[in-house]
XYZ file of C-alpha atoms in Angstrom:
297
model
C 1.495 -57.840 -40.817
C 3.494 -55.163 -39.161
C 4.604 -56.134 -35.689
C 4.435 -53.759 -32.710
C 7.982 -53.152 -31.568
C 7.264 -50.336 -29.134
C 9.131 -50.901 -25.920
C 7.099 -50.738 -22.657
C 8.336 -48.093 -20.199
C 7.909 -48.700 -16.466
C 8.250 -46.184 -13.647
C 8.872 -46.564 -9.952
C 9.419 -43.886 -7.348
C 12.213 -44.445 -4.719
C 13.548 -42.438 -1.837
C 16.342 -44.872 -0.721
C 16.918 -43.556 2.759
C 18.924 -46.797 3.158
C 19.603 -49.736 0.827
C 17.436 -52.727 1.746
C 16.914 -56.128 0.151
C 13.393 -55.025 -0.479
C 14.682 -52.354 -2.886
C 16.602 -55.028 -4.848
C 13.515 -57.247 -5.010
C 11.264 -54.348 -6.109
C 13.643 -53.382 -8.922
C 13.934 -56.981 -10.177
C 10.140 -57.239 -10.037
C 9.790 -54.041 -12.200
C 12.666 -54.905 -14.633
C 11.051 -58.276 -15.353
C 7.803 -56.578 -16.339
C 9.013 -53.650 -18.514
C 11.560 -53.139 -21.345
C 12.740 -49.887 -19.885
C 12.561 -48.723 -16.246
C 12.520 -45.128 -15.133
C 13.356 -44.594 -11.447
C 12.163 -41.345 -9.955
C 14.668 -40.743 -7.109
C 13.278 -38.239 -4.604
C 15.477 -35.104 -4.467
C 17.326 -33.998 -1.322
C 15.140 -30.907 -0.775
C 11.963 -32.964 -0.558
C 13.613 -35.351 1.934
C 14.839 -32.530 4.091
C 11.412 -30.848 3.997
C 9.765 -34.119 5.351
C 12.600 -34.767 7.782
C 13.633 -38.007 6.116
C 17.217 -38.963 6.705
C 19.241 -40.284 3.775
C 22.126 -42.686 3.185
C 23.629 -40.047 0.935
C 22.989 -37.175 -1.367
C 20.857 -37.559 -4.531
C 24.017 -38.033 -6.529
C 25.379 -40.644 -4.207
C 22.097 -42.589 -4.111
C 21.939 -42.384 -7.918
C 25.527 -43.712 -8.216
C 24.740 -46.660 -5.990
C 21.656 -47.646 -8.039
C 23.601 -47.118 -11.300
C 26.343 -49.373 -10.063
C 23.876 -52.255 -9.347
C 21.653 -51.596 -12.342
C 23.398 -49.690 -15.240
C 20.298 -50.055 -17.507
C 18.129 -47.924 -15.181
C 17.036 -44.481 -16.235
C 17.362 -42.554 -12.959
C 15.882 -39.001 -12.799
C 15.247 -36.472 -9.982
C 11.714 -36.500 -8.563
C 10.316 -33.376 -6.968
C 6.888 -34.739 -5.822
C 6.047 -37.678 -3.591
C 3.496 -38.965 -6.110
C 6.053 -38.778 -8.984
C 3.640 -36.911 -11.115
C 6.390 -34.585 -12.397
C 8.341 -37.645 -13.707
C 5.142 -39.318 -15.044
C 4.358 -36.042 -16.940
C 7.749 -35.975 -18.580
C 8.438 -39.645 -19.329
C 4.842 -40.907 -19.999
C 5.339 -44.464 -18.721
C 3.144 -47.376 -19.829
C 3.206 -49.003 -16.250
C 3.571 -47.302 -12.888
C 4.713 -49.693 -10.189
C 3.997 -48.984 -6.479
C 4.086 -50.916 -3.274
C 0.641 -51.655 -1.824
C 1.816 -49.948 1.355
C 1.083 -46.214 1.148
C 1.803 -45.498 4.769
C 5.556 -44.998 4.352
C 5.309 -41.816 2.313
C 4.769 -38.417 4.093
C 1.960 -37.220 1.919
C -1.630 -38.394 2.038
C -3.609 -39.173 -1.062
C -0.790 -40.784 -3.056
C -2.866 -43.742 -4.087
C -5.759 -41.607 -5.047
C -3.649 -39.283 -7.059
C -1.866 -42.088 -8.949
C -5.125 -43.753 -9.898
C -6.493 -40.416 -11.150
C -3.327 -39.868 -13.124
C -3.564 -43.411 -14.619
C -6.967 -42.427 -16.107
C -5.898 -39.104 -17.512
C -2.418 -40.313 -18.819
C -3.403 -43.772 -19.880
C -0.872 -45.867 -17.918
C -1.406 -49.077 -16.110
C -1.054 -49.172 -12.349
C 0.642 -52.287 -10.988
C 0.925 -52.704 -7.210
C 3.100 -55.290 -5.537
C 3.211 -56.494 -1.955
C 6.044 -55.367 0.222
C 8.467 -58.113 0.941
C 9.010 -59.238 4.508
C 12.728 -59.102 4.261
C 13.885 -55.499 4.932
C 17.279 -56.081 6.422
C 19.635 -53.154 5.831
C 22.746 -53.719 3.707
C 25.600 -51.993 5.396
C 29.258 -51.683 4.545
C 30.013 -53.486 7.861
C 27.790 -56.457 6.932
C 29.768 -59.612 6.918
C 29.422 -63.387 7.575
C 31.766 -66.190 8.047
C 33.337 -66.398 4.596
C 34.648 -69.223 2.379
C 37.948 -67.462 2.259
C 38.297 -67.496 6.068
C 37.854 -71.312 6.067
C 40.580 -71.747 3.432
C 42.903 -69.372 5.277
C 42.544 -71.537 8.380
C 43.630 -74.513 6.260
C 40.190 -76.170 6.312
C 38.594 -78.065 3.492
C 35.230 -76.645 2.438
C 32.467 -79.165 2.489
C 29.101 -77.661 1.593
C 25.518 -78.991 1.533
C 22.713 -77.583 -0.669
C 20.229 -74.942 0.430
C 17.258 -73.766 -1.547
C 14.694 -72.524 1.085
C 14.454 -71.743 4.818
C 13.856 -75.375 5.825
C 16.937 -76.731 3.991
C 18.962 -73.849 5.349
C 17.885 -74.775 8.897
C 18.752 -78.489 8.348
C 22.222 -77.587 6.978
C 22.866 -75.269 9.884
C 21.867 -78.032 12.362
C 24.155 -80.483 10.655
C 27.142 -78.060 10.647
C 26.621 -77.519 14.411
C 26.954 -81.245 15.105
C 30.164 -82.384 16.844
C 32.719 -83.746 14.334
C 30.568 -82.816 11.351
C 32.454 -82.549 8.047
C 30.055 -79.903 6.828
C 31.042 -76.297 7.237
C 29.342 -74.361 4.475
C 26.241 -74.000 2.236
C 26.033 -74.603 -1.513
C 23.556 -72.556 -3.537
C 22.671 -74.870 -6.485
C 20.681 -73.537 -9.394
C 19.298 -77.075 -9.940
C 17.519 -77.391 -6.587
C 16.651 -73.752 -6.476
C 14.754 -74.184 -9.822
C 13.324 -77.553 -9.066
C 11.926 -76.503 -5.709
C 10.063 -73.764 -7.480
C 8.817 -76.122 -10.242
C 11.080 -74.684 -12.975
C 13.620 -76.317 -15.287
C 17.321 -75.853 -14.661
C 17.774 -73.387 -17.553
C 18.764 -70.131 -15.740
C 15.006 -69.264 -15.509
C 15.837 -67.362 -12.255
C 18.445 -64.651 -12.741
C 21.586 -64.898 -10.625
C 20.622 -61.627 -8.907
C 17.332 -63.108 -7.886
C 18.983 -66.161 -6.384
C 21.621 -64.119 -4.560
C 18.867 -62.007 -2.891
C 16.993 -65.230 -1.907
C 20.109 -66.755 -0.468
C 20.633 -63.653 1.640
C 17.070 -64.063 2.901
C 17.669 -67.658 3.826
C 20.920 -66.847 5.620
C 19.838 -63.684 7.381
C 19.901 -65.386 10.859
C 22.889 -67.729 10.434
C 26.590 -67.425 9.751
C 27.070 -70.175 7.134
C 29.643 -69.455 4.442
C 28.066 -69.816 0.995
C 29.433 -71.131 -2.297
C 27.106 -69.980 -5.151
C 26.536 -71.979 -8.275
C 26.627 -69.166 -10.841
C 25.864 -71.293 -13.883
C 27.441 -69.550 -16.974
C 27.530 -66.188 -15.005
C 25.440 -64.458 -17.691
C 26.623 -61.461 -19.751
C 29.417 -59.284 -18.680
C 27.228 -56.488 -17.361
C 24.878 -58.900 -15.446
C 27.845 -60.851 -14.081
C 29.505 -57.667 -12.750
C 26.132 -56.636 -11.178
C 25.858 -60.163 -9.554
C 29.376 -59.759 -7.989
C 28.598 -56.282 -6.735
C 25.438 -57.647 -5.089
C 27.408 -60.516 -3.500
C 29.791 -57.910 -2.099
C 26.900 -56.024 -0.566
C 25.641 -59.166 1.120
C 29.082 -60.329 2.336
C 29.226 -63.346 0.024
C 32.618 -64.227 -1.406
C 32.582 -67.441 -3.414
C 31.177 -67.918 -7.000
C 31.475 -70.951 -9.338
C 30.826 -70.476 -13.012
C 30.945 -73.055 -15.879
C 32.414 -72.807 -19.329
C 29.206 -73.269 -21.480
C 27.731 -70.866 -23.955
C 24.178 -70.173 -25.030
C 21.114 -70.895 -22.893
C 22.206 -73.001 -20.032
C 20.922 -76.549 -19.805
C 21.418 -78.909 -16.838
C 24.595 -81.051 -17.153
C 22.610 -84.251 -16.785
C 20.763 -83.588 -20.071
C 22.004 -86.358 -22.362
C 21.733 -84.464 -25.628
C 25.400 -83.454 -26.263
C 24.243 -80.755 -28.612
C 23.021 -78.574 -25.864
C 26.394 -78.623 -24.129
C 28.773 -76.311 -26.045
C 32.019 -75.186 -24.335
C 32.924 -71.546 -24.255
C 36.068 -70.148 -25.871
C 38.906 -69.964 -23.502
C 39.288 -66.184 -24.036
C 35.579 -65.693 -23.347
C 35.871 -67.572 -20.091
C 38.992 -65.608 -19.083
C 36.996 -62.442 -19.812
C 34.313 -63.444 -17.314
C 36.893 -63.992 -14.598
C 38.429 -60.657 -15.441
C 34.917 -59.082 -15.035
C 34.589 -60.766 -11.666
C 37.885 -59.287 -10.429
C 37.079 -55.787 -11.709
C 33.662 -55.804 -10.174
C 34.436 -56.876 -6.609
C 35.729 -54.666 -3.873
C 36.788 -57.742 -1.912
C 40.427 -58.659 -2.536
C 39.688 -62.160 -1.126
C 36.740 -62.865 -3.431
C 36.937 -66.400 -4.701
C 35.998 -67.271 -8.318
C 36.068 -70.918 -9.343
C 35.892 -72.406 -12.868
């Protein structure tokens, strides 16, 4: 029997007046649900016409998205509904936030649903996330590097949700506490979400969640990066850490699908070749704009 190997094409429209964590979450949501993702990036002229300020020109906004997600197909969009892009790229799925009040044209929802019937694509709406903090170049928090520069030992406790983050913050604030940082463990992050510790959650998903947990505190964060993933994904993770002001990543020297270190079957724990591990650290150095970024083996 011949298998269907046709790739599913997704489409999402974006203006990107400023880069927010919600944009990252939306892109991760769409990428996890389609083989290829087309991003219709609203052109400058349409933004100017509707008096929408931008973080940069179309080319600058496109370059930023491409740096974070090289696999995206980013095209100019001349209409608010994205019908011009839909007509040209014929997606299988059109993603859209369930909030239609942020666009300057009425009838977007009605138009998209009408197009879905005539073009045969599936509409998939997602709820806007509550975390919309702006990622700015000036964004920074107390860093792991700053602790080491002061000659302090770094002692971190695990965080995996808002409650654990609150508890760690309270402990750090206690007089004579030895704790001074947070540790982002893949084990507890996965377990608290009822998943096995097998890199089910991408490193980018976890980084974004840690930013959400730490948005109101100034705890330095050491991130358990598991194997780090492929070179492209590792580079993207480091760029995302830069954007959130995070500066410390730990990766291990295993190959294949990651399994928790406590698994007793030695066959699932295969060490990476030394050159392959060195290559990952070279990728980290090439991907960060922070000269004080700390990568730990």
